[in-house]
PDB file of C-alpha atoms in Angstrom:
ATOM      1  CA  MET Q   1      -8.693   5.722 -16.974  1.00 48.00           C
ATOM      2  CA  ASP Q   2     -10.495   7.330 -14.513  1.00 51.00           C
ATOM      3  CA  PRO Q   3      -8.448  10.171 -13.484  1.00 51.00           C
ATOM      4  CA  ASN Q   4      -9.204   9.193  -9.482  1.00 51.00           C
ATOM      5  CA  GLU Q   5      -7.407   5.792 -10.489  1.00 49.00           C
ATOM      6  CA  VAL Q   6      -3.575   4.569 -10.106  1.00 46.00           C
ATOM      7  CA  PRO Q   7      -1.724   2.582 -12.309  1.00 49.00           C
ATOM      8  CA  GLN Q   8      -1.407  -1.136 -10.781  1.00 53.00           C
ATOM      9  CA  HIS Q   9       2.129  -0.836 -11.082  1.00 80.00           C
ATOM     10  CA  ILE Q  10       2.378   2.465  -8.774  1.00 87.00           C
ATOM     11  CA  GLU Q  11       2.173   1.657  -4.997  1.00 93.00           C
ATOM     12  CA  ASN Q  12       0.791   5.024  -2.861  1.00 96.00           C
ATOM     13  CA  LEU Q  13       3.323   4.314  -0.014  1.00 97.00           C
ATOM     14  CA  SER Q  14       1.924   4.652   3.335  1.00 97.00           C
ATOM     15  CA  ALA Q  15       3.791   7.633   6.173  1.00 97.00           C
ATOM     16  CA  SER Q  16       5.466   4.239   7.828  1.00 96.00           C
ATOM     17  CA  GLN Q  17       6.963   3.204   4.762  1.00 97.00           C
ATOM     18  CA  CYS Q  18       8.230   7.031   3.496  1.00 97.00           C
ATOM     19  CA  TRP Q  19      10.062   7.071   6.940  1.00 97.00           C
ATOM     20  CA  GLU Q  20      11.340   3.962   6.872  1.00 96.00           C
ATOM     21  CA  ILE Q  21      12.653   4.857   3.485  1.00 96.00           C
ATOM     22  CA  PHE Q  22      13.574   8.104   5.176  1.00 96.00           C
ATOM     23  CA  ARG Q  23      15.971   6.276   7.810  1.00 94.00           C
ATOM     24  CA  GLU Q  24      17.169   4.396   5.020  1.00 94.00           C
ATOM     25  CA  ALA Q  25      19.165   6.866   2.104  1.00 93.00           C
ATOM     26  CA  GLU Q  26      21.930   8.637   3.297  1.00 87.00           C
ATOM     27  CA  PHE Q  27      20.579  12.678   1.850  1.00 93.00           C
ATOM     28  CA  GLY Q  28      17.974  14.227   0.303  1.00 96.00           C
ATOM     29  CA  ARG Q  29      15.991  17.607  -1.533  1.00 97.00           C
ATOM     30  CA  LEU Q  30      15.484  20.715   0.539  1.00 98.00           C
ATOM     31  CA  ALA Q  31      13.308  22.791  -1.365  1.00 98.00           C
ATOM     32  CA  VAL Q  32      13.257  26.165  -0.190  1.00 97.00           C
ATOM     33  CA  ILE Q  33      11.520  29.848  -0.981  1.00 95.00           C
ATOM     34  CA  ILE Q  34      13.792  32.648  -1.745  1.00 94.00           C
ATOM     35  CA  GLY Q  35      12.188  35.696  -2.631  1.00 91.00           C
ATOM     36  CA  ASP Q  36       9.581  34.751  -5.007  1.00 90.00           C
ATOM     37  CA  HIS Q  37      11.290  31.078  -6.268  1.00 93.00           C
ATOM     38  CA  PRO Q  38      12.475  28.191  -5.096  1.00 95.00           C
ATOM     39  CA  GLU Q  39      15.255  26.865  -4.099  1.00 96.00           C
ATOM     40  CA  LEU Q  40      16.464  23.256  -3.703  1.00 97.00           C
ATOM     41  CA  PHE Q  41      19.749  22.550  -1.416  1.00 96.00           C
ATOM     42  CA  PRO Q  42      21.068  18.561  -1.222  1.00 95.00           C
ATOM     43  CA  ILE Q  43      21.366  18.036   2.349  1.00 94.00           C
ATOM     44  CA  ASN Q  44      22.711  14.829   4.476  1.00 91.00           C
ATOM     45  CA  TYR Q  45      20.481  14.571   7.871  1.00 93.00           C
ATOM     46  CA  VAL Q  46      18.750  12.553  10.464  1.00 92.00           C
ATOM     47  CA  VAL Q  47      15.401  11.218  11.702  1.00 92.00           C
ATOM     48  CA  ASP Q  48      14.326  12.575  15.080  1.00 88.00           C
ATOM     49  CA  HIS Q  49      11.635  11.490  17.100  1.00 87.00           C
ATOM     50  CA  GLY Q  50       9.679  11.977  13.472  1.00 92.00           C
ATOM     51  CA  THR Q  51      11.632  14.531  12.314  1.00 93.00           C
ATOM     52  CA  VAL Q  52      13.702  15.239   9.691  1.00 95.00           C
ATOM     53  CA  VAL Q  53      17.110  17.488  11.072  1.00 92.00           C
ATOM     54  CA  PHE Q  54      19.825  18.786   9.387  1.00 93.00           C
ATOM     55  CA  ARG Q  55      23.035  20.852  10.476  1.00 90.00           C
ATOM     56  CA  THR Q  56      24.052  24.269   8.317  1.00 91.00           C
ATOM     57  CA  ALA Q  57      26.607  27.112   7.698  1.00 91.00           C
ATOM     58  CA  PRO Q  58      24.735  31.357   7.917  1.00 94.00           C
ATOM     59  CA  GLY Q  59      23.662  31.513   4.764  1.00 93.00           C
ATOM     60  CA  THR Q  60      20.605  31.313   1.265  1.00 94.00           C
ATOM     61  CA  LYS Q  61      19.864  28.130   3.153  1.00 95.00           C
ATOM     62  CA  LEU Q  62      19.282  28.413   6.295  1.00 95.00           C
ATOM     63  CA  GLU Q  63      17.938  32.159   5.529  1.00 95.00           C
ATOM     64  CA  GLY Q  64      15.053  30.114   3.203  1.00 95.00           C
ATOM     65  CA  ALA Q  65      14.741  27.115   5.752  1.00 96.00           C
ATOM     66  CA  LEU Q  66      13.931  29.744   8.564  1.00 96.00           C
ATOM     67  CA  SER Q  67      11.868  32.062   6.774  1.00 95.00           C
ATOM     68  CA  GLY Q  68       8.375  31.212   7.967  1.00 94.00           C
ATOM     69  CA  ALA Q  69       7.393  29.809   4.240  1.00 95.00           C
ATOM     70  CA  PRO Q  70       6.450  26.291   4.210  1.00 96.00           C
ATOM     71  CA  VAL Q  71       9.905  23.639   3.200  1.00 97.00           C
ATOM     72  CA  ALA Q  72       9.791  20.213   0.946  1.00 98.00           C
ATOM     73  CA  PHE Q  73      11.917  17.356   1.324  1.00 98.00           C
ATOM     74  CA  GLU Q  74      12.308  14.632  -1.401  1.00 98.00           C
ATOM     75  CA  VAL Q  75      13.876  11.214  -1.218  1.00 97.00           C
ATOM     76  CA  ASP Q  76      13.883   9.639  -3.909  1.00 96.00           C
ATOM     77  CA  GLY Q  77      16.548   6.121  -5.217  1.00 94.00           C
ATOM     78  CA  PHE Q  78      15.815   3.063  -7.939  1.00 90.00           C
ATOM     79  CA  ASP Q  79      16.857  -0.043  -7.402  1.00 89.00           C
ATOM     80  CA  PRO Q  80      18.185  -1.798 -10.712  1.00 88.00           C
ATOM     81  CA  SER Q  81      17.929  -4.934  -9.764  1.00 87.00           C
ATOM     82  CA  SER Q  82      14.390  -4.961  -9.313  1.00 87.00           C
ATOM     83  CA  GLY Q  83      13.522  -1.681 -12.194  1.00 88.00           C
ATOM     84  CA  ARG Q  84      11.552   0.104  -9.226  1.00 91.00           C
ATOM     85  CA  ALA Q  85      12.504   2.892  -7.867  1.00 94.00           C
ATOM     86  CA  TRP Q  86      10.537   5.385  -5.230  1.00 95.00           C
ATOM     87  CA  SER Q  87       9.942   9.071  -4.024  1.00 97.00           C
ATOM     88  CA  VAL Q  88       8.832  10.306  -0.626  1.00 98.00           C
ATOM     89  CA  VAL Q  89       8.470  13.835   0.411  1.00 98.00           C
ATOM     90  CA  LEU Q  90       7.661  16.012   3.800  1.00 98.00           C
ATOM     91  CA  LYS Q  91       5.928  19.008   3.136  1.00 98.00           C
ATOM     92  CA  GLY Q  92       6.130  20.920   6.968  1.00 97.00           C
ATOM     93  CA  ARG Q  93       7.433  23.759   8.434  1.00 97.00           C
ATOM     94  CA  THR Q  94      11.254  24.565  10.152  1.00 97.00           C
ATOM     95  CA  GLU Q  95      12.903  25.712  13.370  1.00 94.00           C
ATOM     96  CA  ARG Q  96      15.578  25.683  14.533  1.00 92.00           C
ATOM     97  CA  LEU Q  97      17.686  24.231  17.662  1.00 85.00           C
ATOM     98  CA  ALA Q  98      17.606  27.006  20.427  1.00 80.00           C
ATOM     99  CA  SER Q  99      16.754  25.368  23.603  1.00 72.00           C
ATOM    100  CA  ILE Q 100      19.738  24.153  25.464  1.00 71.00           C
ATOM    101  CA  GLU Q 101      18.355  20.832  25.401  1.00 75.00           C
ATOM    102  CA  ASP Q 102      17.693  20.400  22.283  1.00 72.00           C
ATOM    103  CA  VAL Q 103      20.551  22.439  21.077  1.00 69.00           C
ATOM    104  CA  LEU Q 104      22.859  19.662  24.230  1.00 65.00           C
ATOM    105  CA  ALA Q 105      20.317  16.257  22.276  1.00 68.00           C
ATOM    106  CA  SER Q 106      21.666  17.667  18.625  1.00 67.00           C
ATOM    107  CA  THR Q 107      24.975  16.727  19.238  1.00 67.00           C
ATOM    108  CA  LEU Q 108      24.493  13.218  19.777  1.00 68.00           C
ATOM    109  CA  LEU Q 109      22.951  12.780  16.415  1.00 72.00           C
ATOM    110  CA  PRO Q 110      24.533  10.919  13.455  1.00 69.00           C
ATOM    111  CA  LEU Q 111      25.106  14.331  11.704  1.00 73.00           C
ATOM    112  CA  PHE Q 112      28.035  15.088  10.455  1.00 72.00           C
ATOM    113  CA  PRO Q 113      28.469  17.907   7.319  1.00 74.00           C
ATOM    114  CA  TRP Q 114      29.846  16.373   4.474  1.00 71.00           C
ATOM    115  CA  GLN Q 115      31.720  19.761   3.413  1.00 74.00           C
ATOM    116  CA  ALA Q 116      34.529  21.615   5.311  1.00 70.00           C
ATOM    117  CA  GLY Q 117      33.666  24.296   8.079  1.00 76.00           C
ATOM    118  CA  GLU Q 118      31.605  25.135  11.139  1.00 81.00           C
ATOM    119  CA  LYS Q 119      27.810  24.051   9.978  1.00 82.00           C
ATOM    120  CA  ASN Q 120      26.760  24.569  13.939  1.00 81.00           C
ATOM    121  CA  ASN Q 121      22.407  26.120  12.907  1.00 88.00           C
ATOM    122  CA  PHE Q 122      20.751  22.724  13.624  1.00 90.00           C
ATOM    123  CA  VAL Q 123      17.442  22.946  11.928  1.00 94.00           C
ATOM    124  CA  ARG Q 124      14.152  20.342  12.133  1.00 94.00           C
ATOM    125  CA  ILE Q 125      11.644  20.358   9.552  1.00 97.00           C
ATOM    126  CA  VAL Q 126       8.433  19.793  11.081  1.00 97.00           C
ATOM    127  CA  PRO Q 127       5.990  17.201   9.228  1.00 97.00           C
ATOM    128  CA  GLY Q 128       2.806  18.474   8.022  1.00 97.00           C
ATOM    129  CA  GLU Q 129       2.468  15.884   5.420  1.00 97.00           C
ATOM    130  CA  ILE Q 130       4.119  13.015   4.377  1.00 98.00           C
ATOM    131  CA  THR Q 131       3.650  11.575   0.635  1.00 97.00           C
ATOM    132  CA  GLY Q 132       5.388   8.609  -1.139  1.00 97.00           C
ATOM    133  CA  ARG Q 133       4.871   6.145  -4.360  1.00 96.00           C
ATOM    134  CA  ARG Q 134       6.881   3.664  -5.680  1.00 95.00           C
ATOM    135  CA  PHE Q 135       6.704   2.561  -9.175  1.00 92.00           C
ATOM    136  CA  THR Q 136       8.005   0.189 -11.873  1.00 88.00           C
ATOM    137  CA  ILE Q 137      10.046   2.198 -14.318  1.00 84.00           C
ATOM    138  CA  ALA Q 138       8.890   1.408 -18.315  1.00 76.00           C
ATOM    139  CA  PRO Q 139      11.728  -0.815 -19.671  1.00 70.00           C
ATOM    140  CA  SER Q 140      12.209   1.639 -22.445  1.00 66.00           C
ATOM    141  CA  ALA Q 141      13.347   4.066 -19.951  1.00 65.00           C
ATOM    142  CA  ARG Q 142      16.287   2.153 -18.816  1.00 60.00           C
ATOM    143  CA  ARG Q 143      19.680   3.196 -19.856  1.00 63.00           C
ATOM    144  CA  GLY Q 144      21.550   0.605 -21.454  1.00 55.00           C
ATOM    145  CA  HIS Q 145      18.764  -2.323 -20.552  1.00 45.00           C
ATOM    146  CA  GLY Q 146      16.021  -3.440 -22.868  1.00 44.00           C
ATOM    147  CA  LEU Q 147      17.784  -2.714 -26.402  1.00 36.00           C
ATOM    148  CA  GLY Q 148      17.327  -4.974 -28.750  1.00 40.00           C
ATOM    149  CA  ASP Q 149      20.345  -6.298 -31.111  1.00 41.00           C
ATOM    150  CA  SER Q 150      19.763  -4.519 -33.762  1.00 41.00           C
ATOM    151  CA  ARG Q 151      20.425  -1.252 -31.941  1.00 41.00           C
ATOM    152  CA  ARG Q 152      23.749  -1.660 -29.657  1.00 38.00           C
ATOM    153  CA  PHE Q 153      26.647  -0.314 -31.247  1.00 38.00           C
ATOM    154  CA  GLN Q 154      29.083  -3.310 -32.502  1.00 39.00           C
ATOM    155  CA  VAL Q 155      33.118  -2.414 -33.462  1.00 39.00           C
ATOM    156  CA  GLU Q 156      33.763  -5.854 -35.510  1.00 35.00           C
TER     157      GLU Q 156
END
């Protein structure tokens, strides 16, 4: 197969399809660079005017997000009924919501921390690149599915 050829069971998603998935998901993973290595953080977020906004407390995640290095944000999922999975990735830069207008507007966003504690730092991820794909999971890769009777454990 030509390396540039995409197998038919893989669907490259358009930017609008990726945004639809971002809007439907409840959480994702933020990748930042800390020192000389990547770190991943699960975050809940909202989509706001073509960007992703999350809130956090002071610490490693905030420092990494605001370091000036590019970040990546990823959402994925799997539908067992259809056997289809998806992954969407946004790569871009971040900015702290600091203006009075932005801070006031951010309080109206439906964005509530999952963990206790003050999470008063609102951060916006401004996209530079958005990619995504949807694909069929091979039957042999599905746990508990596709196993023949000879491989199932039975107690008599």
